[in-house]
Amino acid sequence: MKTIFQLYEKRKGILLPILGVLLVSIIALPYLILGEESYVQVHNQMDGEILNYICQAKYLFKSQTIPEFMNGMTKASMLPPAPLGVLFYLLLKPFQAFALMHLLILIIGFFGMYHILRKCSIKVEICAITAVLFCYMPFYPVYGLAILGQPLLIVCFWNLIEKKSKVWALAGIALYAGFSSLSLIGYAWIVFGVLFIIYLLIKKKGTLAREAAFGVVTLIVVYLLTNIELLTSMIGKSGFVTHREDMKLLPSENLLNTAKNLLLSGGSYAPVYGKVLFTATVLLLISIFLLVRMKKEDEKLKEKGKVITILLAAILVGTGLCTLWTSGFILGIRQSIGGGLAYFQADRIYWIFPFIWSLVLAFDLDGIIEMKNQIRPVFGKAILLELAGLLLLVQGYQIVKDNTLNKNARLMLVEGYSQITWKSLYMEDVFDEIKVAISKNENSQTVATLGTDLDSFSVVSLGLYPSVPLYNGFTCADGYSNNYSLDYKHQFRKIMNKELEKNEEAKRYFDEWGNRLYLVSSEYGFNSLLQKNQGYLFSSISIDTKAMKDLKIRYIFSAAPIEDADQLNLTLVSGSPFSSSTSYYEIWVYCIEEATSPLK
C-alpha cells in the first residue's frame, strides 16, 4: 500500500491528467455506442446551428448564398458560431462531425483548465477535479471553444508574457479565435486584451505589452478572416438590410432579479452554479481574514484570499455591467444611436462567468486545505476537510446532473426510457418516403430525377422545425437565423398576417424579434415540437396560399392535420401522414394547388 502511494505521489502529474481526459471523454462515449440514437439538445443545436455548419460546408468556396435556405439567402444568414468547425462537417457525416467536435473541445477544455490551475500553484488533485467539473458543465457543443477554450486562451497569453513556447502560444490563440464566435464572446476577449496592454504600458512594462500585443493581433486577424461574411453584412455590403432593424428590445423589468440570476445561475447557454459556491466563497474569505488577523502572518493564505477576492469582484463587476447594458437607460442610448449597437448583446460577457466560477471553486478548495495546515486541533482539521468534501460534492452533483450524459446513460441502461434523439428528430427514413411520394406527385417517372424535383420548389414547415426538411435536402422558405433580409421577413409575414392577429404573443415575437422565421398558428404559436400521436390539430388556420406561391412554396410539411385544407386549396399528398417507429413527428404533406414556375 505504501509503495502504491509513493508511486502515485511520484506519477500523479501524469496519472491525473490521463484520468481526467478519460472522465470527460465519457460525455461523448454514448455517441460511439448509440450513434444517431443519442440524445442531443435540440434548442439552438438541431433546430439551427448544426444546419449552419452543414450548409456552410456544402458551399465552402463555392457560392455566396445558401440556395436551400430561405429560398436562397446569403451566407451571412447561416454563420456557424465556431467557423473552423465547418471543416469537421466538410470531411465527415453530420453526426460524426458533431460527435468528434464535441470530444475535441472537451479535451481542450480539460487541459486548458488543468494547466492554468497548475500555473496558479493549485494542488494537482484540485486541478484535475476542477477541470473535469468545468467540462461537465452543460455547454452546447455547437459553440465550440467559446467557453471551454477560455482557459487555453489565458494559458497562451500567460506563456507569451513569460516568453515560453511563443509559436505554440500564438497557435493556441489562433485556434481559440477560429473555434469560437466573434459576436458572442470574441469581442470581449479582444477588449480585455487591449485593456491589458494599456495597463502594462501604464506600468511601464513595454516588453510585456509587446508580447501581449502579438496575441491580441493574432486574435483579431483570425477573427477577421473567419468572419468575413458577418463583417461584410454589418457594413451593408451583402446586398440586404438585416431583419434586426425591425427588432424592438425591451429593458430588464427588474434589474435586481437580472443581476441575481446572472450571479447565481448564469445567462443563456453559459450556466453557472453559484448559489452554494457564492455563500461558501464569502464565508471562506471571512475565515481567511480572521485567521490571518489572528496570526498576523501566513503570506500564502493571505495571497489565496486576495486571488479569491479578485475573482469574486470580477464576477460582481461583470454582473453589474451586464445588468446595466440591459437597463432602460442604456437601452435608450443604444437605440438613439441605432445601427448594430442597438441590438448588440454586449452583456454576453457573462459567457466568461463559468470559467471564473471554476477558478473560484479551485481556489476555494485550495484555500480550505491551506487553512487546515494553519490550525492545530485535529478536530478542526477534520471539519475543514469535511467542508471541502461537502462543497465539492454539492457542486459536482449540481453540474453533473445537468449534463447530457445523464439522458444518454438512461437511453442505454433504462428500458422504456425515451428522449428526442438525432435520428428521431431528423427522420431520414421518413423523409426518404416523403421524397418518393412528392416525386410521384410531381409526375416523375423515377426517383433518379428527384434531385431536380427538390430544386424546383420550396417547402414550409408547420409544427416542426424547418431544420428537419432542410437537413433532408429540401429548399426551405422558412428557417432560423439571426441575420437575414428584412425585406424577406416582410414578404414571409404576408403568409400569416391574419393568423398573427389571433395570437398577440406570437405576433410580438415575430415582429419584434423575428429570428425564427416560422409558420405559426394561433393554437400553438411557435411550438415546433408537436409530437406524433398527441391529438394535435390545426383548426381554422388563416394562411395566405397566394403569398406562399409568391415565395415559390409548393408544399407544407405539417406535424398535425390541417382541418380546413380544402378551403385553403391544399391537397393532401398520398401516403400522409408519414412516420416511423422511431420518428418524433408524423408529417402531413400538403401540396398547394396551381403552383408557380420553378425556382431560378
Coordinates of C-alpha atoms in Angstrom, one line a residue:
M1 CA 0.0 0.0 0.0
K2 CA 2.8 2.4 0.9
T3 CA 4.5 1.5 -2.4
I4 CA 1.3 2.3 -4.3
F5 CA 1.0 5.7 -2.5
Q6 CA 4.6 6.5 -3.2
L7 CA 4.2 5.6 -6.9
Y8 CA 1.1 7.8 -7.0
E9 CA 2.9 10.8 -5.4
K10 CA 5.7 10.4 -8.0
R11 CA 3.5 10.0 -11.0
K12 CA 0.3 11.9 -10.2
G13 CA 1.3 14.7 -12.5
I14 CA 0.9 12.2 -15.4
L15 CA -1.8 9.9 -14.0
L16 CA -4.4 12.6 -13.0
P17 CA -4.5 14.3 -16.4
I18 CA -4.9 10.9 -18.1
L19 CA -7.7 10.0 -15.7
G20 CA -9.3 13.5 -16.2
V21 CA -9.3 13.1 -20.0
L22 CA -10.9 9.7 -19.7
L23 CA -13.6 11.1 -17.4
V24 CA -14.5 14.0 -19.7
S25 CA -14.4 11.7 -22.7
I26 CA -17.2 9.6 -21.1
I27 CA -19.5 12.5 -22.0
A28 CA -19.0 11.7 -25.7
L29 CA -18.9 7.9 -25.3
P30 CA -22.7 7.5 -25.9
Y31 CA -22.2 8.9 -29.4
L32 CA -20.0 5.9 -30.2
I33 CA -22.4 3.4 -28.6
L34 CA -25.7 4.8 -29.6
G35 CA -24.8 6.6 -32.8
E36 CA -27.6 8.7 -34.2
E37 CA -29.9 7.3 -31.5
S38 CA -28.0 9.6 -29.0
Y39 CA -29.8 12.4 -27.2
V40 CA -28.6 15.8 -28.4
Q41 CA -30.0 19.1 -27.1
V42 CA -32.5 20.4 -29.7
H43 CA -32.6 24.1 -28.8
N44 CA -30.0 26.1 -30.7
Q45 CA -28.4 23.0 -32.0
M46 CA -30.5 20.6 -34.0
D47 CA -33.0 23.4 -34.7
G48 CA -30.4 25.7 -36.2
E49 CA -26.7 25.8 -35.6
I50 CA -25.9 22.3 -36.8
L51 CA -27.5 23.2 -40.2
N52 CA -25.3 26.3 -40.3
Y53 CA -22.3 24.0 -40.3
I54 CA -23.8 21.6 -42.8
C55 CA -24.7 24.2 -45.3
Q56 CA -21.5 26.2 -44.9
A57 CA -19.5 23.1 -45.5
K58 CA -21.6 22.2 -48.6
Y59 CA -21.0 25.6 -50.2
L60 CA -17.5 26.3 -48.9
F61 CA -15.6 28.4 -51.5
K62 CA -18.5 27.7 -54.0
S63 CA -21.2 30.3 -53.6
Q64 CA -22.2 33.5 -51.7
T65 CA -25.6 32.1 -51.0
I66 CA -27.2 29.0 -49.5
P67 CA -29.8 28.0 -52.2
E68 CA -31.7 25.7 -49.8
F69 CA -32.1 28.3 -47.0
M70 CA -34.9 30.8 -47.1
N71 CA -35.2 30.4 -50.9
G72 CA -31.5 31.3 -51.4
M73 CA -30.3 33.6 -48.6
T74 CA -26.8 35.0 -48.3
K75 CA -24.2 33.0 -46.4
A76 CA -24.2 35.7 -43.7
S77 CA -27.6 34.3 -42.7
M78 CA -26.1 30.9 -41.7
L79 CA -22.9 31.7 -39.8
P80 CA -21.7 28.9 -37.6
P81 CA -20.6 30.0 -34.1
A82 CA -17.2 28.2 -34.4
P83 CA -16.1 28.8 -38.1
L84 CA -13.3 26.2 -38.1
G85 CA -15.9 23.6 -37.1
V86 CA -17.1 23.6 -40.7
L87 CA -14.1 21.5 -41.5
F88 CA -15.5 18.6 -39.5
Y89 CA -18.7 18.8 -41.5
L90 CA -16.8 19.0 -44.7
L91 CA -14.8 15.8 -44.0
L92 CA -17.4 13.8 -42.1
K93 CA -21.1 12.9 -42.0
P94 CA -23.0 15.4 -39.9
F95 CA -23.5 13.3 -36.7
Q96 CA -19.9 12.1 -36.8
A97 CA -18.7 15.7 -37.2
F98 CA -20.9 16.8 -34.2
A99 CA -19.6 14.0 -32.0
L100 CA -15.9 14.4 -32.9
M101 CA -16.1 18.2 -32.5
H102 CA -17.7 17.7 -29.0
L103 CA -15.0 15.3 -28.0
L104 CA -12.2 17.6 -29.1
I105 CA -13.5 20.7 -27.3
L106 CA -13.9 18.6 -24.1
I107 CA -10.3 17.5 -24.2
I108 CA -9.1 21.0 -24.9
G109 CA -11.3 22.4 -22.2
F110 CA -9.8 19.9 -19.7
F111 CA -6.2 20.6 -20.5
G112 CA -6.7 24.3 -20.6
M113 CA -8.3 24.4 -17.1
Y114 CA -5.9 21.9 -15.7
H115 CA -2.8 23.9 -16.9
I116 CA -4.0 27.3 -15.9
L117 CA -4.6 26.0 -12.3
R118 CA -1.2 24.3 -12.3
K119 CA 0.3 27.7 -13.2
C120 CA -1.6 29.2 -10.3
S121 CA 0.2 26.6 -8.0
I122 CA -3.1 24.8 -7.1
K123 CA -2.7 21.3 -5.7
V124 CA -2.7 18.8 -8.6
E125 CA -5.7 16.9 -7.3
I126 CA -7.8 20.0 -7.2
C127 CA -6.6 21.0 -10.7
A128 CA -7.8 17.7 -12.1
I129 CA -11.1 17.7 -10.3
T130 CA -12.0 21.3 -11.2
A131 CA -11.0 20.7 -14.8
V132 CA -13.3 17.7 -15.0
L133 CA -16.2 19.6 -13.5
F134 CA -15.6 22.5 -15.8
C135 CA -16.0 20.2 -18.8
Y136 CA -19.1 18.6 -17.3
M137 CA -21.0 21.9 -17.3
P138 CA -23.8 21.6 -19.9
F139 CA -22.3 23.8 -22.6
Y140 CA -23.6 23.5 -26.1
P141 CA -21.0 21.7 -28.3
V142 CA -22.0 23.8 -31.4
Y143 CA -20.4 26.8 -29.7
G144 CA -17.0 25.2 -29.9
L145 CA -14.3 26.7 -27.7
A146 CA -16.3 29.8 -26.9
I147 CA -16.4 28.8 -23.2
L148 CA -14.5 25.6 -22.9
G149 CA -11.5 27.2 -24.7
Q150 CA -11.2 30.2 -22.4
P151 CA -8.6 28.6 -20.1
L152 CA -6.5 27.7 -23.1
L153 CA -6.6 31.3 -24.3
I154 CA -5.4 32.6 -20.9
V155 CA -2.7 30.0 -20.7
C156 CA -1.4 31.0 -24.2
F157 CA -1.4 34.7 -23.2
W158 CA 0.4 33.8 -20.0
N159 CA 3.1 31.9 -21.9
L160 CA 3.5 34.8 -24.3
I161 CA 4.1 37.2 -21.3
E162 CA 6.6 34.7 -19.9
K163 CA 8.2 34.2 -23.4
K164 CA 7.6 30.4 -23.3
S165 CA 6.8 28.5 -26.4
K166 CA 5.8 31.6 -28.3
V167 CA 4.8 29.8 -31.5
W168 CA 2.6 27.3 -29.7
A169 CA 1.0 30.1 -27.7
L170 CA 0.1 32.1 -30.8
A171 CA -1.2 28.9 -32.4
G172 CA -3.4 28.3 -29.4
I173 CA -4.8 31.8 -29.6
A174 CA -5.5 31.4 -33.3
L175 CA -7.2 28.0 -32.5
Y176 CA -9.5 29.7 -30.0
A177 CA -10.4 32.5 -32.4
G178 CA -11.2 30.1 -35.2
F179 CA -13.2 27.8 -33.0
S180 CA -15.3 30.5 -31.2
S181 CA -17.7 33.3 -32.1
L182 CA -16.6 36.9 -32.5
S183 CA -20.1 38.3 -31.9
L184 CA -20.8 36.0 -28.9
I185 CA -17.7 36.3 -26.8
G186 CA -14.6 37.1 -29.0
Y187 CA -15.2 40.8 -28.9
A188 CA -14.9 40.7 -25.1
W189 CA -11.5 39.0 -25.1
I190 CA -10.2 41.5 -27.7
V191 CA -11.3 44.4 -25.4
F192 CA -9.8 42.7 -22.4
G193 CA -6.6 42.2 -24.3
V194 CA -6.4 45.8 -25.4
L195 CA -7.1 47.0 -21.8
F196 CA -4.4 44.6 -20.5
I197 CA -1.9 46.1 -23.0
I198 CA -2.8 49.6 -21.8
Y199 CA -2.3 48.5 -18.2
L200 CA 1.1 47.1 -19.0
L201 CA 2.1 50.4 -20.7
I202 CA 1.0 52.4 -17.8
K203 CA 3.1 50.2 -15.5
K204 CA 6.0 50.9 -18.0
K205 CA 6.3 47.3 -18.9
G206 CA 6.7 47.8 -22.6
T207 CA 8.4 44.5 -23.3
L208 CA 5.4 42.6 -21.8
A209 CA 3.0 44.8 -23.6
R210 CA 4.6 44.0 -26.9
E211 CA 4.3 40.3 -26.2
A212 CA 0.6 40.6 -25.3
A213 CA 0.1 42.7 -28.4
F214 CA 1.3 39.8 -30.6
G215 CA -1.5 37.7 -29.0
V216 CA -4.2 40.3 -29.4
V217 CA -3.3 41.0 -33.1
T218 CA -3.4 37.2 -33.7
L219 CA -6.8 37.1 -32.1
I220 CA -8.1 40.0 -34.2
V221 CA -6.7 38.8 -37.5
V222 CA -8.1 35.2 -37.2
Y223 CA -11.5 36.6 -36.2
L224 CA -11.5 38.9 -39.2
L225 CA -10.5 36.1 -41.6
T226 CA -13.2 33.7 -40.2
N227 CA -16.0 36.3 -40.0
I228 CA -15.8 37.9 -43.4
E229 CA -19.5 37.3 -44.2
L230 CA -20.6 38.7 -40.9
L231 CA -18.5 41.8 -41.1
T232 CA -19.5 42.4 -44.8
S233 CA -23.2 42.2 -43.9
M234 CA -22.7 44.6 -41.0
I235 CA -21.3 47.3 -43.2
G236 CA -24.1 46.8 -45.8
K237 CA -22.0 45.0 -48.5
S238 CA -24.0 41.8 -48.6
G239 CA -26.9 43.1 -50.6
F240 CA -29.6 43.3 -47.9
V241 CA -30.7 45.2 -44.8
T242 CA -30.7 42.9 -41.8
H243 CA -34.0 41.9 -40.2
R244 CA -32.5 43.1 -37.0
E245 CA -33.5 46.6 -38.0
D246 CA -37.1 45.5 -37.1
M247 CA -36.1 44.4 -33.6
K248 CA -37.7 46.1 -30.6
L249 CA -35.6 45.4 -27.5
L250 CA -37.2 45.6 -24.1
P251 CA -35.2 46.7 -21.0
S252 CA -34.9 44.4 -17.9
E253 CA -38.1 44.7 -15.9
N254 CA -36.3 44.1 -12.6
L255 CA -32.6 44.9 -12.6
L256 CA -32.1 43.2 -9.2
N257 CA -33.6 39.9 -10.4
T258 CA -31.5 40.1 -13.6
A259 CA -28.3 40.6 -11.6
K260 CA -29.3 37.8 -9.2
N261 CA -29.9 35.4 -12.0
L262 CA -26.6 36.2 -13.7
L263 CA -24.7 35.9 -10.5
L264 CA -26.2 32.6 -9.2
S265 CA -27.5 30.9 -12.4
G266 CA -25.7 32.5 -15.3
G267 CA -27.1 33.6 -18.7
S268 CA -28.2 31.9 -21.9
Y269 CA -26.0 29.0 -22.9
A270 CA -23.5 29.9 -20.1
P271 CA -24.8 28.3 -16.9
V272 CA -23.0 28.8 -13.6
Y273 CA -23.7 27.1 -10.3
G274 CA -23.1 29.9 -7.9
K275 CA -25.8 29.5 -5.4
V276 CA -23.8 27.3 -3.0
L277 CA -20.4 28.4 -4.2
F278 CA -21.1 32.1 -3.6
T279 CA -22.1 31.5 0.0
A280 CA -19.1 29.2 0.6
T281 CA -16.7 31.8 -1.0
V282 CA -17.9 34.7 1.1
L283 CA -17.6 32.6 4.3
L284 CA -14.2 31.4 3.3
L285 CA -13.0 34.9 2.7
I286 CA -14.2 36.0 6.2
S287 CA -12.5 33.0 7.7
I288 CA -9.2 33.7 5.9
F289 CA -9.4 37.3 7.0
L290 CA -9.9 36.4 10.6
L291 CA -7.2 33.7 10.6
V292 CA -4.7 36.0 9.1
R293 CA -5.5 38.7 11.5
M294 CA -5.2 36.4 14.5
K295 CA -1.8 35.0 13.4
K296 CA -0.7 38.3 11.7
E297 CA 1.3 36.2 9.2
D298 CA 0.9 33.4 6.7
E299 CA 1.5 35.1 3.3
K300 CA 0.5 32.0 1.4
L301 CA -3.1 32.0 2.8
K302 CA -3.3 35.8 2.5
E303 CA -2.3 35.5 -1.2
K304 CA -5.0 33.0 -1.8
G305 CA -7.6 35.2 -0.1
K306 CA -6.5 38.1 -2.4
V307 CA -7.0 36.0 -5.5
I308 CA -10.4 34.7 -4.5
T309 CA -11.4 38.3 -3.7
I310 CA -10.3 39.5 -7.1
L311 CA -12.2 36.7 -8.9
L312 CA -15.3 37.3 -6.9
A313 CA -15.0 41.0 -7.6
A314 CA -14.6 40.3 -11.3
I315 CA -17.9 38.4 -11.3
L316 CA -19.7 41.1 -9.3
V317 CA -18.4 43.8 -11.6
G318 CA -19.2 41.8 -14.7
T319 CA -22.7 41.1 -13.4
G320 CA -23.2 44.8 -12.8
L321 CA -22.1 45.7 -16.3
C322 CA -24.3 43.1 -17.9
T323 CA -27.3 44.3 -15.9
L324 CA -26.6 47.9 -16.8
W325 CA -26.4 47.1 -20.5
T326 CA -30.0 45.8 -20.4
S327 CA -31.3 48.7 -18.3
G328 CA -33.8 51.1 -19.8
F329 CA -31.3 54.0 -19.6
I330 CA -28.6 52.3 -21.6
L331 CA -31.1 50.7 -24.0
G332 CA -32.5 54.1 -24.7
I333 CA -29.0 55.4 -25.6
R334 CA -28.3 52.4 -27.8
Q335 CA -31.5 52.8 -29.7
S336 CA -30.9 56.5 -30.2
I337 CA -27.5 55.8 -31.7
G338 CA -29.0 53.0 -33.8
G339 CA -27.2 50.6 -36.2
G340 CA -25.6 47.4 -34.9
L341 CA -25.1 48.9 -31.4
A342 CA -28.9 48.9 -30.8
Y343 CA -29.2 45.1 -30.8
F344 CA -25.6 44.2 -30.0
Q345 CA -25.6 41.8 -27.0
A346 CA -22.5 43.1 -25.1
D347 CA -24.0 41.6 -22.0
R348 CA -22.8 38.3 -23.2
I349 CA -19.6 38.9 -21.3
Y350 CA -21.4 36.6 -18.9
W351 CA -20.0 33.8 -21.1
I352 CA -16.8 34.3 -19.1
F353 CA -18.6 33.6 -15.8
P354 CA -18.4 29.8 -15.9
F355 CA -14.7 30.0 -16.3
I356 CA -14.2 32.4 -13.4
W357 CA -16.5 30.5 -11.1
S358 CA -14.5 27.3 -11.9
L359 CA -11.3 29.2 -10.8
V360 CA -13.2 30.3 -7.7
L361 CA -14.1 26.7 -6.9
A362 CA -10.4 25.6 -7.3
F363 CA -9.1 28.4 -5.1
D364 CA -11.8 27.8 -2.5
L365 CA -10.8 24.2 -2.2
D366 CA -7.2 25.0 -2.1
G367 CA -7.8 27.7 0.4
I368 CA -9.7 25.4 2.7
I369 CA -6.8 22.8 2.5
E370 CA -4.3 25.6 3.3
M371 CA -6.4 26.7 6.3
K372 CA -6.3 23.1 7.5
N373 CA -2.5 23.4 7.6
Q374 CA -2.6 26.5 9.7
I375 CA -4.7 25.2 12.6
R376 CA -3.5 22.7 15.3
P377 CA -6.6 20.9 16.6
V378 CA -7.1 17.6 14.8
F379 CA -10.9 18.1 15.2
G380 CA -10.7 21.4 13.4
K381 CA -8.7 19.9 10.5
A382 CA -11.2 17.1 10.1
I383 CA -14.1 19.7 9.9
L384 CA -12.3 21.7 7.2
L385 CA -11.7 18.5 5.2
E386 CA -15.3 17.6 5.5
L387 CA -16.4 21.1 4.4
A388 CA -14.1 20.9 1.4
G389 CA -15.6 17.5 0.5
L390 CA -19.2 18.7 1.0
L391 CA -18.6 21.7 -1.2
L392 CA -17.1 19.5 -3.9
L393 CA -19.9 17.0 -3.6
V394 CA -22.7 19.6 -3.8
Q395 CA -21.1 21.5 -6.8
G396 CA -20.2 18.2 -8.5
Y397 CA -23.8 16.9 -8.2
Q398 CA -25.3 20.2 -9.5
I399 CA -23.0 20.2 -12.5
V400 CA -23.1 16.5 -13.5
K401 CA -26.8 16.1 -13.1
D402 CA -27.5 18.6 -16.0
N403 CA -25.0 17.0 -18.4
T404 CA -26.4 15.3 -21.5
L405 CA -24.6 12.2 -20.3
N406 CA -27.4 11.5 -17.9
K407 CA -30.0 11.3 -20.5
N408 CA -27.8 9.2 -22.8
A409 CA -26.9 6.9 -20.0
R410 CA -30.6 6.3 -19.4
L411 CA -31.2 5.6 -23.1
M412 CA -28.5 2.9 -22.8
L413 CA -29.5 1.4 -19.5
V414 CA -33.2 2.1 -18.7
E415 CA -35.7 0.1 -20.6
G416 CA -38.6 2.2 -21.9
Y417 CA -36.8 5.5 -21.4
S418 CA -37.2 7.8 -24.3
Q419 CA -35.8 11.1 -25.4
I420 CA -35.5 13.2 -28.6
T421 CA -32.5 11.8 -30.5
W422 CA -30.7 12.9 -33.6
K423 CA -32.3 10.1 -35.5
S424 CA -35.8 10.7 -34.2
L425 CA -35.8 14.4 -35.0
Y426 CA -34.1 14.4 -38.4
M427 CA -36.1 11.3 -39.5
E428 CA -34.1 10.5 -42.7
D429 CA -36.1 7.3 -43.2
V430 CA -39.4 9.1 -43.1
F431 CA -38.2 11.8 -45.5
D432 CA -36.9 9.3 -47.9
E433 CA -40.6 8.1 -48.2
I434 CA -41.7 11.7 -48.5
K435 CA -39.3 12.3 -51.4
V436 CA -40.7 9.3 -53.2
A437 CA -44.3 10.5 -52.6
I438 CA -43.5 14.0 -53.8
S439 CA -41.7 12.6 -56.8
K440 CA -44.8 10.7 -57.8
N441 CA -46.9 13.8 -57.1
E442 CA -44.8 15.8 -59.4
N443 CA -45.3 13.1 -62.1
S444 CA -41.7 12.0 -62.0
Q445 CA -41.2 8.6 -63.6
T446 CA -38.2 7.6 -61.5
V447 CA -36.6 8.5 -58.3
A448 CA -33.5 9.3 -60.3
T449 CA -34.9 12.7 -61.3
L450 CA -35.6 13.5 -57.7
G451 CA -32.7 15.9 -57.2
T452 CA -34.0 18.2 -59.9
D453 CA -37.5 18.0 -58.4
L454 CA -36.3 19.1 -55.0
D455 CA -34.6 22.1 -56.5
S456 CA -37.7 23.2 -58.4
F457 CA -39.8 24.3 -55.4
S458 CA -39.6 25.3 -51.8
V459 CA -41.4 24.0 -48.7
V460 CA -42.5 25.4 -45.4
S461 CA -43.0 23.7 -42.0
L462 CA -45.8 23.9 -39.6
G463 CA -45.4 22.5 -36.1
L464 CA -42.0 21.1 -36.8
Y465 CA -38.6 22.7 -37.1
P466 CA -37.7 23.9 -40.6
S467 CA -34.2 22.5 -39.9
V468 CA -35.7 19.0 -40.3
P469 CA -36.6 19.2 -44.0
L470 CA -33.5 21.4 -44.6
Y471 CA -31.4 18.6 -43.2
N472 CA -33.0 16.2 -45.6
G473 CA -32.2 18.3 -48.7
F474 CA -35.4 20.3 -49.3
T475 CA -35.3 24.0 -50.2
C476 CA -37.0 25.8 -47.3
A477 CA -38.7 29.1 -47.4
D478 CA -38.5 29.4 -43.6
G479 CA -35.7 29.0 -41.1
Y480 CA -33.8 30.1 -38.0
S481 CA -31.3 32.9 -38.5
N482 CA -30.1 35.9 -36.6
N483 CA -29.1 37.8 -39.7
Y484 CA -31.3 37.6 -42.8
S485 CA -33.0 40.1 -45.2
L486 CA -35.6 42.5 -43.7
D487 CA -37.4 42.5 -47.0
Y488 CA -37.7 38.8 -47.0
K489 CA -39.1 38.9 -43.4
H490 CA -41.9 41.2 -44.6
Q491 CA -42.6 39.0 -47.6
F492 CA -42.9 35.9 -45.4
R493 CA -45.1 37.7 -42.9
K494 CA -47.8 38.1 -45.6
I495 CA -48.4 34.4 -45.4
M496 CA -49.8 34.6 -41.9
N497 CA -50.9 38.2 -41.5
K498 CA -54.4 37.2 -40.4
E499 CA -53.2 34.3 -38.2
L500 CA -50.8 36.5 -36.3
E501 CA -53.7 38.8 -35.4
K502 CA -55.3 35.9 -33.5
N503 CA -52.3 35.5 -31.2
E504 CA -50.8 38.7 -29.8
E505 CA -47.8 36.9 -28.2
A506 CA -46.8 35.2 -31.4
K507 CA -47.3 38.5 -33.3
R508 CA -45.0 40.3 -31.0
Y509 CA -42.5 37.5 -31.0
F510 CA -42.3 37.5 -34.8
D511 CA -42.4 41.3 -35.4
E512 CA -40.2 42.4 -32.5
W513 CA -37.6 39.6 -32.7
G514 CA -38.0 37.5 -35.8
N515 CA -35.0 35.2 -35.7
R516 CA -37.4 32.3 -36.0
L517 CA -39.0 32.9 -39.4
Y518 CA -41.5 30.1 -38.9
L519 CA -45.1 29.5 -40.0
V520 CA -47.2 29.8 -36.9
S521 CA -50.7 29.1 -35.7
S522 CA -52.9 30.8 -33.2
E523 CA -53.3 27.5 -31.3
Y524 CA -49.7 26.5 -30.8
G525 CA -47.8 29.7 -31.6
F526 CA -44.1 29.0 -32.4
N527 CA -44.2 25.5 -30.9
S528 CA -42.2 23.3 -33.3
L529 CA -42.2 20.2 -31.3
L530 CA -45.7 18.8 -31.9
Q531 CA -45.1 15.2 -31.2
K532 CA -47.0 12.5 -33.1
N533 CA -50.0 10.7 -31.5
Q534 CA -50.8 13.6 -29.2
G535 CA -54.1 14.7 -30.9
Y536 CA -52.8 18.0 -32.3
L537 CA -55.0 19.6 -34.9
F538 CA -54.7 22.9 -36.9
S539 CA -58.2 24.2 -36.9
S540 CA -59.4 27.3 -38.8
I541 CA -55.8 28.4 -39.6
S542 CA -55.6 31.5 -41.7
I543 CA -52.7 31.3 -44.1
D544 CA -52.4 33.1 -47.5
T545 CA -51.5 30.4 -50.1
K546 CA -51.1 33.1 -52.7
A547 CA -48.3 34.7 -50.7
M548 CA -46.8 31.2 -50.4
K549 CA -46.8 30.9 -54.2
D550 CA -45.1 34.2 -54.4
L551 CA -42.2 32.7 -52.4
K552 CA -42.2 29.6 -54.6
I553 CA -43.7 27.4 -51.8
R554 CA -45.3 24.3 -53.2
Y555 CA -45.6 22.0 -50.1
I556 CA -46.4 22.4 -46.5
F557 CA -44.9 19.9 -44.1
S558 CA -47.3 19.8 -41.1
A559 CA -46.8 18.0 -37.8
A560 CA -50.6 17.7 -37.5
P561 CA -53.6 17.6 -39.9
I562 CA -54.9 20.9 -41.2
E563 CA -58.7 20.9 -40.7
D564 CA -59.6 23.5 -43.4
A565 CA -57.1 22.2 -46.0
D566 CA -59.7 22.1 -48.8
Q567 CA -60.7 25.7 -48.2
L568 CA -57.1 26.7 -48.4
N569 CA -56.6 24.9 -51.7
L570 CA -54.3 22.4 -50.1
T571 CA -54.2 18.8 -51.4
L572 CA -53.0 16.0 -49.1
V573 CA -50.2 14.1 -50.7
S574 CA -50.9 10.3 -50.9
G575 CA -49.3 8.4 -48.1
S576 CA -49.8 11.1 -45.4
P577 CA -49.1 11.1 -42.6
F578 CA -45.6 9.9 -42.9
S579 CA -43.8 8.5 -39.8
S580 CA -41.9 5.5 -38.5
S581 CA -41.5 3.7 -35.2
T582 CA -38.5 5.9 -34.3
S583 CA -39.7 9.3 -35.6
Y584 CA -40.6 12.1 -33.3
Y585 CA -43.1 13.6 -35.7
E586 CA -45.6 12.4 -38.2
I587 CA -45.6 14.5 -41.3
W588 CA -48.7 15.5 -43.1
V589 CA -47.6 16.7 -46.6
Y590 CA -49.9 19.2 -48.3
C591 CA -49.5 20.4 -51.8
I592 CA -50.5 23.9 -52.7
E593 CA -52.6 23.7 -55.9
E594 CA -51.6 25.7 -59.0
A595 CA -48.0 26.1 -58.0
T596 CA -45.9 28.7 -59.8
S597 CA -42.9 28.2 -62.0
P598 CA -39.8 26.5 -60.7
L599 CA -37.2 28.4 -58.7
K600 CA -34.5 30.1 -60.5

